[in-house]
Each structure stands twice: as structure tokens, then as C-alpha cells.
Coordinates of C-alpha atoms in Angstrom, one line a residue:
M1 CA 18.5 157.9 121.1
K2 CA 18.5 154.4 119.5
I3 CA 17.5 153.8 115.9
F4 CA 15.6 150.6 115.3
T5 CA 15.0 148.7 112.1
A6 CA 11.5 148.2 110.7
E7 CA 11.4 144.7 112.2
Q8 CA 12.5 145.9 115.6
I9 CA 9.8 148.6 115.5
R10 CA 7.1 146.0 114.8
S11 CA 8.5 144.0 117.7
W12 CA 8.4 147.2 119.8
D13 CA 4.7 147.6 119.0
Q14 CA 3.9 144.0 119.9
F15 CA 6.0 144.1 123.1
T16 CA 4.0 147.2 124.2
I17 CA 0.7 145.6 123.4
S18 CA 1.5 142.5 125.4
H19 CA 3.3 144.1 128.4
E20 CA 1.4 147.3 129.0
P21 CA -1.1 145.7 128.3
I22 CA -3.0 147.5 125.6
S23 CA -4.9 146.4 122.5
S24 CA -3.5 147.1 119.1
I25 CA -6.5 149.3 118.2
Q26 CA -6.0 151.3 121.4
L27 CA -2.3 151.8 120.6
M28 CA -3.4 153.0 117.1
E29 CA -5.8 155.4 118.7
R30 CA -3.1 156.7 121.0
A31 CA -0.7 157.3 118.1
S32 CA -3.4 159.0 116.1
T33 CA -4.3 161.2 118.9
V34 CA -0.7 162.5 119.2
V35 CA -0.6 163.1 115.4
T36 CA -3.9 164.9 115.5
N37 CA -2.9 167.1 118.4
W38 CA 0.3 168.1 116.6
I39 CA -1.5 168.9 113.4
S40 CA -4.3 170.9 115.1
E41 CA -1.6 172.9 117.1
H42 CA 0.7 173.7 114.1
C43 CA -1.8 174.0 111.2
K44 CA -4.2 176.5 112.7
V45 CA -4.6 178.5 109.5
H46 CA -5.4 175.4 107.5
R47 CA -9.0 174.3 108.1
K48 CA -9.3 171.5 105.5
A49 CA -7.5 168.2 105.5
V50 CA -7.3 165.6 102.7
L51 CA -6.0 162.2 103.8
F52 CA -4.7 159.5 101.5
C53 CA -4.9 156.2 103.4
G54 CA -3.5 152.7 102.5
N55 CA -5.0 149.4 103.5
G56 CA -2.5 148.6 106.2
N57 CA -1.9 150.0 109.7
N58 CA -0.4 153.2 108.5
G59 CA -3.7 153.7 106.6
G60 CA -5.5 152.9 109.8
D61 CA -3.6 155.7 111.6
G62 CA -4.7 158.0 108.8
L63 CA -8.4 157.0 109.1
A64 CA -8.3 157.6 112.8
V65 CA -6.6 161.0 112.3
A66 CA -9.3 161.9 109.8
R67 CA -12.1 161.2 112.4
M68 CA -10.2 163.2 115.1
L69 CA -9.5 166.2 112.9
Y70 CA -13.1 166.4 111.9
L71 CA -14.2 166.4 115.6
K72 CA -11.7 169.3 116.1
G73 CA -13.4 171.3 113.4
F74 CA -11.5 170.5 110.2
D75 CA -13.2 169.9 106.9
V76 CA -12.0 166.4 106.1
D77 CA -12.0 164.2 102.9
V78 CA -10.5 160.8 102.7
F79 CA -9.2 158.8 99.7
V80 CA -8.6 155.1 99.7
N81 CA -7.9 152.6 97.0
D82 CA -11.3 150.8 97.4
P83 CA -13.7 151.5 100.3
K84 CA -15.0 147.9 99.9
G85 CA -11.5 146.4 99.6
K86 CA -9.5 144.4 102.2
F87 CA -8.0 146.4 105.0
S88 CA -5.9 145.3 108.0
E89 CA -8.0 144.4 111.1
D90 CA -7.4 147.7 112.9
A91 CA -7.7 149.8 109.7
S92 CA -11.1 148.1 109.1
V93 CA -12.2 149.2 112.6
N94 CA -11.3 152.8 111.9
L95 CA -12.9 152.8 108.5
E96 CA -16.2 151.6 110.1
R97 CA -15.9 154.4 112.7
L98 CA -15.3 156.9 109.9
R99 CA -18.4 155.8 108.1
E100 CA -20.5 156.6 111.1
I101 CA -19.6 160.3 110.5
S102 CA -21.8 161.7 107.7
G103 CA -19.6 164.8 107.3
I104 CA -16.6 162.9 106.0
S105 CA -16.6 161.5 102.4
V106 CA -14.6 158.4 101.6
R107 CA -13.5 158.4 97.9
K108 CA -11.5 156.2 95.6
F109 CA -8.0 157.1 94.5
D110 CA -9.2 157.3 90.9
E111 CA -11.4 160.2 91.8
V112 CA -8.5 162.4 92.8
E113 CA -7.7 163.8 89.3
H114 CA -10.5 166.4 89.5
Y115 CA -10.4 167.1 93.2
P116 CA -10.0 170.8 94.0
L117 CA -7.2 171.9 96.4
D118 CA -6.6 175.4 97.8
D119 CA -4.1 177.1 100.0
N120 CA -6.1 176.3 103.2
T121 CA -5.8 172.5 102.5
I122 CA -3.2 170.2 104.0
I123 CA -2.5 166.8 102.5
I124 CA -1.9 164.0 105.0
D125 CA 0.0 160.9 103.7
A126 CA -1.0 157.6 105.4
L127 CA -0.4 155.3 102.4
F128 CA 2.6 153.2 103.6
G129 CA 4.5 153.2 106.9
T130 CA 7.6 151.4 108.1
G131 CA 6.5 148.0 106.6
L132 CA 7.2 149.0 103.0
S133 CA 9.8 146.6 101.6
R134 CA 9.8 147.5 97.9
P135 CA 9.3 150.5 95.6
L136 CA 5.8 151.7 95.0
A137 CA 3.8 149.8 92.3
D138 CA 2.4 151.6 89.3
G139 CA -1.0 152.7 90.7
Y140 CA 0.6 154.2 93.8
K141 CA 3.4 155.8 91.8
E142 CA 0.9 157.8 89.8
L143 CA -1.0 158.9 92.9
V144 CA 2.2 160.0 94.7
D145 CA 3.3 161.8 91.5
W146 CA 0.0 163.7 91.5
I147 CA 0.4 164.6 95.2
N148 CA 4.0 165.7 94.8
K149 CA 2.9 168.2 92.1
K150 CA 0.4 169.9 94.4
D151 CA 1.6 173.2 95.9
T152 CA 0.2 172.6 99.4
I153 CA 1.5 171.5 102.8
K154 CA 2.1 167.7 102.9
I155 CA 2.4 165.8 106.2
S156 CA 3.5 162.2 106.2
I157 CA 2.5 159.9 109.1
D158 CA 5.5 157.9 110.4
V159 CA 7.4 157.6 107.0
P160 CA 6.8 159.3 103.6
S161 CA 5.1 156.8 101.4
G162 CA 7.5 155.1 99.1
L163 CA 10.5 155.4 101.4
S164 CA 12.1 152.4 103.0
T165 CA 12.9 152.6 106.7
D166 CA 16.3 151.1 106.6
A167 CA 17.6 151.2 103.0
F168 CA 17.8 152.9 99.7
F169 CA 15.6 151.4 96.9
D170 CA 16.9 153.1 93.8
R171 CA 17.2 156.6 92.2
D172 CA 14.1 156.1 90.1
S173 CA 11.8 155.2 93.0
V174 CA 8.8 157.5 93.5
V175 CA 8.6 158.8 97.0
L176 CA 6.1 161.3 98.5
K177 CA 8.0 164.6 99.2
A178 CA 6.7 165.8 102.6
N179 CA 7.0 169.1 104.3
Y180 CA 6.7 167.4 107.7
T181 CA 7.2 163.8 108.8
L182 CA 5.5 163.0 112.1
S183 CA 7.4 159.8 113.0
F184 CA 6.7 157.6 115.9
Q185 CA 9.0 157.2 118.9
C186 CA 12.4 157.1 117.1
W187 CA 14.4 158.3 114.1
K188 CA 14.6 156.0 111.0
R189 CA 17.9 155.6 109.2
S190 CA 16.4 156.7 105.9
F191 CA 15.7 160.1 107.4
L192 CA 19.4 160.7 107.9
H193 CA 20.9 160.0 104.4
P194 CA 21.0 162.5 101.6
E195 CA 19.4 160.3 99.0
T196 CA 16.4 159.6 101.2
G197 CA 16.3 162.3 103.8
R198 CA 15.4 164.9 101.2
Y199 CA 11.8 163.5 101.2
T200 CA 11.0 163.9 104.8
G201 CA 10.9 167.7 105.2
K202 CA 11.2 168.6 108.9
V203 CA 11.1 165.5 111.0
I204 CA 9.1 165.5 114.3
I205 CA 9.6 162.6 116.6
L206 CA 6.3 161.9 118.5
N207 CA 6.3 159.9 121.7
I208 CA 3.4 157.5 121.5
G209 CA 4.2 155.7 124.7
L210 CA 5.9 152.6 123.4
S211 CA 7.6 150.4 126.0
E212 CA 10.7 151.9 127.7
E213 CA 11.7 148.4 128.8
Y214 CA 11.9 147.3 125.2
H215 CA 13.9 150.4 124.3
E216 CA 16.4 149.8 127.1
R217 CA 17.0 146.1 126.5
T218 CA 17.0 146.0 122.7
E219 CA 20.4 146.2 121.1
T220 CA 21.2 148.3 118.0
D221 CA 24.2 149.4 116.0
Y222 CA 22.6 152.7 115.1
W223 CA 22.0 155.8 117.3
V224 CA 21.3 159.5 116.9
T225 CA 23.1 162.2 118.8
D226 CA 20.5 164.5 120.1
D227 CA 21.1 167.4 122.5
S228 CA 20.4 165.5 125.7
F229 CA 22.8 162.7 124.7
A230 CA 25.6 165.1 123.7
E231 CA 25.1 167.1 126.9
S232 CA 25.5 164.0 129.0
L233 CA 29.1 163.7 127.6
F234 CA 30.1 167.2 128.6
N235 CA 32.8 167.4 131.3
P236 CA 32.5 170.8 133.1
R237 CA 35.7 172.6 134.1
N238 CA 37.1 172.0 137.5
E239 CA 37.4 175.3 139.4
F240 CA 40.7 174.2 141.0
A241 CA 42.2 173.0 137.8
H242 CA 45.3 174.4 136.0
K243 CA 46.4 174.3 132.4
G244 CA 48.3 171.1 132.9
N245 CA 44.9 169.4 133.6
Y246 CA 43.6 170.1 130.1
G247 CA 46.3 168.6 128.0
K248 CA 48.7 169.8 125.2
A249 CA 47.3 169.9 121.7
I250 CA 49.4 170.2 118.6
I251 CA 48.0 171.1 115.1
I252 CA 50.3 170.2 112.3
G253 CA 49.2 172.0 109.1
G254 CA 49.6 174.8 106.7
S255 CA 51.7 175.5 103.6
Y256 CA 52.4 178.5 101.5
G257 CA 49.0 179.9 100.6
K258 CA 47.1 177.7 103.0
I259 CA 48.1 179.1 106.4
G260 CA 44.5 180.1 107.0
A261 CA 43.5 176.4 107.4
A262 CA 46.1 176.0 110.2
V263 CA 44.8 179.3 111.8
L264 CA 41.2 178.0 111.8
A265 CA 42.2 174.7 113.4
T266 CA 44.4 176.4 116.0
K267 CA 41.7 178.8 117.0
S268 CA 39.3 175.9 117.4
V269 CA 41.7 174.1 119.7
L270 CA 42.0 177.2 121.8
K271 CA 38.3 178.0 121.9
T272 CA 37.4 174.4 122.8
G273 CA 39.6 174.6 125.9
A274 CA 43.0 172.8 125.6
G275 CA 45.4 173.6 128.3
L276 CA 48.4 174.4 126.0
T277 CA 48.1 174.7 122.2
F278 CA 51.0 174.4 119.7
T279 CA 51.0 174.8 115.9
L280 CA 53.6 173.1 113.8
A281 CA 53.6 175.0 110.5
P282 CA 56.1 176.3 107.9
Q283 CA 58.1 179.4 108.6
C284 CA 56.1 181.3 105.9
G285 CA 53.1 181.2 108.3
Y286 CA 55.0 182.4 111.4
E287 CA 53.7 186.0 111.5
V288 CA 50.2 185.1 110.5
L289 CA 49.9 182.5 113.2
Q290 CA 51.5 184.5 115.9
T291 CA 49.4 187.5 115.1
S292 CA 46.0 185.7 114.7
C293 CA 46.6 183.1 117.4
P294 CA 48.9 184.7 120.0
E295 CA 47.9 182.1 122.7
A296 CA 49.4 179.3 120.7
I297 CA 53.1 178.3 120.5
F298 CA 54.6 178.2 117.1
I299 CA 56.9 175.3 116.0
E300 CA 58.7 175.5 112.7
G301 CA 58.3 172.5 110.4
G302 CA 59.9 173.8 107.2
Q303 CA 60.1 177.0 105.1
Q304 CA 57.2 177.0 102.5
L305 CA 55.8 173.6 103.5
I306 CA 56.1 171.1 106.3
S307 CA 58.8 168.4 105.9
D308 CA 59.8 168.1 109.6
F309 CA 57.2 166.4 111.8
N310 CA 59.4 166.4 114.9
V311 CA 57.0 167.1 117.8
D312 CA 56.7 165.9 121.4
K313 CA 54.9 162.6 120.8
E314 CA 53.4 162.6 124.3
N315 CA 51.0 165.3 123.2
T316 CA 47.7 165.1 121.3
I317 CA 48.2 165.7 117.6
G318 CA 45.8 166.8 114.8
I319 CA 47.3 166.7 111.3
G320 CA 46.0 167.8 107.9
P321 CA 44.5 171.3 107.6
G322 CA 46.3 173.1 104.7
L323 CA 49.1 170.6 104.8
G324 CA 49.4 170.1 101.0
T325 CA 50.5 166.9 99.3
Y326 CA 54.1 167.9 98.4
E327 CA 56.7 165.2 98.0
D328 CA 58.7 166.3 101.1
T329 CA 55.5 166.6 103.1
Q330 CA 54.4 163.1 102.1
T331 CA 57.8 161.6 103.0
G332 CA 57.8 163.4 106.4
L333 CA 54.3 162.4 107.3
L334 CA 54.6 158.7 106.4
K335 CA 57.9 158.5 108.3
F336 CA 56.2 160.2 111.3
L337 CA 53.3 157.7 111.2
K338 CA 55.6 154.7 111.1
D339 CA 57.1 155.7 114.4
Y340 CA 53.9 157.0 116.1
Q341 CA 51.6 154.7 118.1
S342 CA 49.1 156.9 120.0
P343 CA 45.7 157.9 118.8
L344 CA 45.6 161.2 116.7
V345 CA 43.3 163.1 114.5
L346 CA 43.8 162.9 110.7
D347 CA 42.0 165.1 108.2
A348 CA 42.2 166.7 104.8
D349 CA 45.7 166.4 103.1
A350 CA 46.9 164.0 105.7
L351 CA 44.2 161.6 104.4
N352 CA 44.9 162.5 100.8
I353 CA 48.6 161.5 101.4
I354 CA 47.6 158.2 103.0
S355 CA 45.2 157.4 100.2
E356 CA 48.1 157.3 97.7
D357 CA 48.8 153.7 98.7
Q358 CA 46.4 151.3 100.4
R359 CA 49.4 150.0 102.4
N360 CA 49.4 153.3 104.2
H361 CA 46.1 152.5 105.9
Q362 CA 48.1 150.3 108.3
L363 CA 50.1 153.3 109.4
I364 CA 47.1 154.9 111.1
P365 CA 47.5 154.2 114.8
E366 CA 44.6 152.2 116.5
K367 CA 41.9 154.3 118.0
S368 CA 42.8 157.3 115.8
I369 CA 40.1 159.6 114.4
I370 CA 39.9 160.3 110.7
T371 CA 37.4 162.9 109.4
P372 CA 36.9 162.4 105.6
H373 CA 34.3 164.1 103.5
P374 CA 32.7 161.8 100.9
K375 CA 35.4 162.5 98.2
E376 CA 38.2 161.9 100.7
F377 CA 36.6 158.7 101.9
E378 CA 36.3 157.6 98.2
R379 CA 40.0 158.2 97.6
L380 CA 40.9 156.3 100.8
F381 CA 38.6 153.3 100.5
G382 CA 36.9 153.2 97.1
K383 CA 33.7 154.4 95.4
T384 CA 30.3 153.2 96.5
E385 CA 26.9 153.4 94.9
N386 CA 25.2 155.5 97.5
S387 CA 25.6 156.8 101.1
F388 CA 24.1 153.6 102.6
K389 CA 26.8 151.5 100.9
R390 CA 29.4 154.1 101.9
L391 CA 28.5 153.8 105.5
E392 CA 28.7 150.0 105.4
L393 CA 32.1 150.2 103.9
A394 CA 33.1 152.7 106.6
R395 CA 31.9 150.2 109.2
E396 CA 34.1 147.5 107.6
K397 CA 37.2 149.7 107.6
A398 CA 36.6 151.0 111.1
K399 CA 36.6 147.5 112.4
E400 CA 39.5 146.3 110.2
L401 CA 41.8 149.2 111.2
G402 CA 40.5 149.7 114.7
I403 CA 39.8 153.4 114.2
Y404 CA 37.0 156.0 114.5
I405 CA 35.7 157.4 111.2
V406 CA 33.9 160.7 111.3
L407 CA 32.1 160.6 107.9
K408 CA 31.2 164.2 107.2
D409 CA 27.8 164.7 105.7
H410 CA 24.6 166.6 106.4
H411 CA 24.0 164.2 109.2
T412 CA 27.6 163.3 109.9
Q413 CA 28.1 159.7 110.9
I414 CA 30.6 158.6 113.6
I415 CA 31.6 155.0 113.2
T416 CA 33.4 153.2 116.0
P417 CA 35.9 150.4 115.9
V418 CA 33.1 147.9 116.9
G419 CA 30.9 149.1 114.1
D420 CA 28.4 151.3 116.1
V421 CA 27.1 154.3 114.1
Y422 CA 26.1 157.7 115.6
Y423 CA 24.2 160.1 113.4
N424 CA 24.6 163.7 114.4
L425 CA 21.6 166.0 114.4
T426 CA 23.2 169.4 114.7
G427 CA 24.7 171.5 111.9
N428 CA 23.3 173.1 108.7
A429 CA 24.1 173.9 105.1
G430 CA 26.1 177.0 106.2
L431 CA 29.0 174.6 107.0
A432 CA 29.3 173.9 103.2
K433 CA 32.2 176.3 103.0
G434 CA 36.0 175.8 102.9
G435 CA 37.4 175.9 106.4
S436 CA 34.6 174.1 108.2
G437 CA 36.4 170.8 108.3
D438 CA 39.5 172.6 109.7
I439 CA 37.5 173.8 112.6
L440 CA 36.2 170.3 113.4
T441 CA 39.8 169.0 113.4
G442 CA 40.7 171.6 116.0
I443 CA 37.7 170.7 118.1
L444 CA 38.4 167.0 118.1
T445 CA 42.1 167.5 118.8
S446 CA 41.3 169.8 121.8
L447 CA 38.8 167.4 123.3
L448 CA 41.1 164.4 122.9
A449 CA 43.9 166.4 124.6
Q450 CA 41.6 167.2 127.5
G451 CA 41.0 163.5 128.3
Y452 CA 37.7 162.8 126.6
S453 CA 37.7 159.2 125.3
E454 CA 38.1 158.8 121.5
K455 CA 34.5 157.8 121.2
N456 CA 33.1 160.7 123.3
T457 CA 35.5 163.1 121.5
C458 CA 33.9 162.1 118.2
I459 CA 30.3 162.2 119.4
F460 CA 30.5 165.3 121.5
G461 CA 32.9 167.1 119.1
V462 CA 30.8 166.7 116.0
W463 CA 27.7 167.8 118.0
L464 CA 29.6 170.8 119.3
H465 CA 30.7 171.8 115.9
G466 CA 27.2 171.6 114.5
K467 CA 25.6 173.4 117.4
A468 CA 28.0 176.3 117.1
A469 CA 27.1 176.4 113.4
D470 CA 23.4 176.5 114.2
F471 CA 24.0 179.5 116.5
A472 CA 26.1 181.2 113.7
A473 CA 23.4 180.5 111.1
E474 CA 20.7 182.0 113.4
K475 CA 22.8 185.2 113.7
H476 CA 24.2 185.5 110.2
S477 CA 22.2 183.2 107.9
K478 CA 23.4 180.0 106.3
E479 CA 24.5 181.9 103.3
S480 CA 26.6 184.6 105.1
M481 CA 28.0 182.8 108.1
L482 CA 31.7 182.2 108.0
P483 CA 33.8 179.4 109.6
T484 CA 35.2 182.1 111.9
D485 CA 31.6 182.8 113.0
V486 CA 31.3 179.1 114.0
I487 CA 34.5 179.4 116.1
D488 CA 33.1 182.5 117.8
E489 CA 29.9 180.7 118.8
L490 CA 31.8 177.9 120.6
G491 CA 31.8 180.0 123.7
N492 CA 28.1 180.4 123.6
V493 CA 27.5 176.7 123.3
F494 CA 29.7 176.1 126.3
T495 CA 27.9 178.8 128.3
E496 CA 24.6 177.1 127.5
L497 CA 26.0 173.7 128.6
N498 CA 27.4 175.1 131.9
N499 CA 24.1 176.9 132.6
K500 CA 22.3 173.5 132.2
V501 CA 24.8 171.9 134.5
E502 CA 24.2 174.6 137.2
R503 CA 20.5 174.3 136.9
S504 CA 20.7 170.5 137.4
L505 CA 22.6 170.8 140.7

């Protein structure tokens, strides 16, 4: 699914209006009907709605929703800045329609201080939509502060008021903290970053019938990886295939006390379907690896740590889990990278070793995949003010080095060498445990070995990792799920994928 900027969304509305054709007020009515239907379906125990409406088209949506909810049996009150003030053309139409209903009171914002709220009331935010280009002014800041303090369900229409669609204002900005955001047609970038996404609550994308033609022909650098997109990348197994058809994957990792990281990565390679799996690790991990991963072939790379990176370079390699940053390991890894030209997967201590000297960046082979978490990224490329700036720096470095960057976060971002960004929608806070990144390294190495392109490896692999984590959280809870539980759920994700393929035949 494409992500559009606020300007592109405005153009999408106008394109729909001119090409459907449909009037702007009819489009507003259509959007408001979809919002109303969702609220009436999901808020059946709440019979009262209080709407806060701005003077623009987002406020117009709110005014229309107020009218429709009243007709569905809700008790409705509406607050605006000034009922006699200037509204957008379509908002004015809906305000006049609302005034025709005697059962709905339209009040001023300054009357809100003494307004009673109870547990059966929902607050609907329609103050500002995608057009907001600066932080809230003082009057609105106080209003939003008042709303945020109320212990009742809050639903924002399209975008929580005070939130930019495309950027991060500043840490002191006041933003309405919604429980649900009912957003039109596509995700917004601000929903997907930690500094801003915390205001949205659960995001529901509502289809309001904007032009498919515009969506198809309009270019963007930003995408979300939803289930349907990821599933389209899946390559089902050929019934007549043999192990040679699914590649050879080698995990290089582990050191004394950190063999578990190599085990997790190796198990993930195996469970993701590589034809042959090897683990290059120090001798101290031999018994652990052979016992826990008997399907994998052990290659000795040292005694207590890895110093010898001598592997078959025709195979697909993932380096980093539990590697350590010992002097002999650093020397061996950098020497290996100087002689290696094929794409590989680099994570954890492999990245920490590379980050010791910026000149080492040039040793990363083109089209390789690196998977830093925010701190590893900072050590590699420098500190940034926020995650929006970090992503822009990642785009610069992906282009400069010709690599894929998997920037791990709540919504992990995959950045391609041409600067395209794919935000992942699967995964949960249960992955905030040591070992989760080792699993992702194994998944990516396995998919790359099986012949997935580097781009599809990143997009599908990150989705697969998150989807297995969602299955694990459902069974064990986010608190109690373990990285090994995520590995165990990979088979269930593949079963679901294969069942969908069979149903589509």
C-alpha cells in the first residue's frame, strides 16, 4: 500500500472529484458515512458522542458525523470555536444541516470547562486533519490538553489533531492522544514513527472510494507492507524440488558465552527453509550447536572466538549474532569483507566492528542487507534528532553505499538502494528481548539463499518475523513470549500462506 504526503492526498481528493465525477460535499458525505458506520458498529455500549470540530474540512467531516450519529440514535453534542465564525465551504454546508436538527446543541469551545462527561460518552476529534502544517496555537493547545485529561474513549477522524501528516514538529507540541484513529484511504507517515505514532492509538484505514487510477499512477517513495503485499512475495515450494534448489546458507556467529545467538540464527535459517544450513562458530560452541541444531553442519572458526572466516564464498552468508568485537575477530572480519563481493546479511557485532572506522563502510558489498537497531545505526552513521531524521540519513546511506538497510523499530523500515522506504506493519513489543534480532538475521539469510531478491528478502523477511511474533504473542503474551517461541511459529505462518495459495488456485 502506498503512503502519500498531505499534498498528494489533497490532489487525490481533487482528482476523485473531477474524474468520478462527484462534488466535494458528496465526497465529504461519503467519508462521514464510513466513519459513522464504523463508530456505530464498534461503540455500541456508548450512546453519547461529543464532537470537537474545526473550521476546515476535517471539521466538516465531524459536523456530518454528528448529524449521522444522531440519526442512528446517539445523543450528540458539538463544540466549535465560534458557531458564527468562518468555516470552509463544505463545513458551512454541514453546519447548516446540523442546525436543522433541534436535538443537537452546537456550543463554543470556551463552554467545555464545565461540560459533564461519563463512561458512556465518546469524544470525537475533528479539529484538524491532514492539512495541519504547524503546531497547535494556544487556544487549541488548551482545548486538546483538556480533552487528553478526560478518561473516556477518544476517536480522531483522519489524523489526531496537532499531528503532522509527514513530519515531526517538536517534542513540546501538544497532540490529541486518541484511542482510535479512523484514517482515510492510506497510512500516513506520522502514524509509523515512535515520536508521533504514540498519539494514534489503533489505526483503522477506511476506504472512502478515492480514485484507484490516481493511486496507481501517482509515484511515492514510501509504502507500508500489509499482509496482502507480503503474501504476494511468497514463493511456494515446488513439489519436485530437492535441497539443492533452496540454496546453502551460512551463519557466522557466536563466541564464548554468546553461542545462543548463533543457535537462534541457525534455527531460524532452518525453519525458514534453506536447502543446506551451515554454522561457522568457535569450537567452544560445537556441542551446543550440534545438539540444538542437528540439521546444520558445523564449521570451526576458532577456539573461544571466531578469527577464521574461511567459508565457501559461493554460499549465502549472514554474519554477526554473538560474534563479539574481539581484536582477532575484527581483523578476520575486515579481511574477509575486503575479499568478498556478493550480497550478504550483516547484523549485531558485525556492524559494531564496521562502525569502528567510517572507511569500513566501503567494505560492505553492494546489495548487502544490514539490520541495525537505532543504537547500532547511530554508531555506524551518526546521531540524529529523531526517527524522521534517522530515516532520511538511512536513505542517504543506502543510496551512497548501494545497500539495503533494515532499520529495526516498532514499525521496522526497509530502505532500498534507490531510497524507497517500506514500513512493516507486523510485530509487537514482545520482540523487545535479546535474541529477536538474531532470528531476523537467520530469516533474511535463509530467504536470500533460496533465491528471493534482496529487496523481497527484506520486505517479506521482516513481515514474516513480525507475523510469527504476533502468533507467539497471541499464545504466550507479549511479556512471556520468547525468541524461541517466534521461531516455533514460523511454521504456522508458512502453513497459513500455503493455505491461501491453495484457496486461490
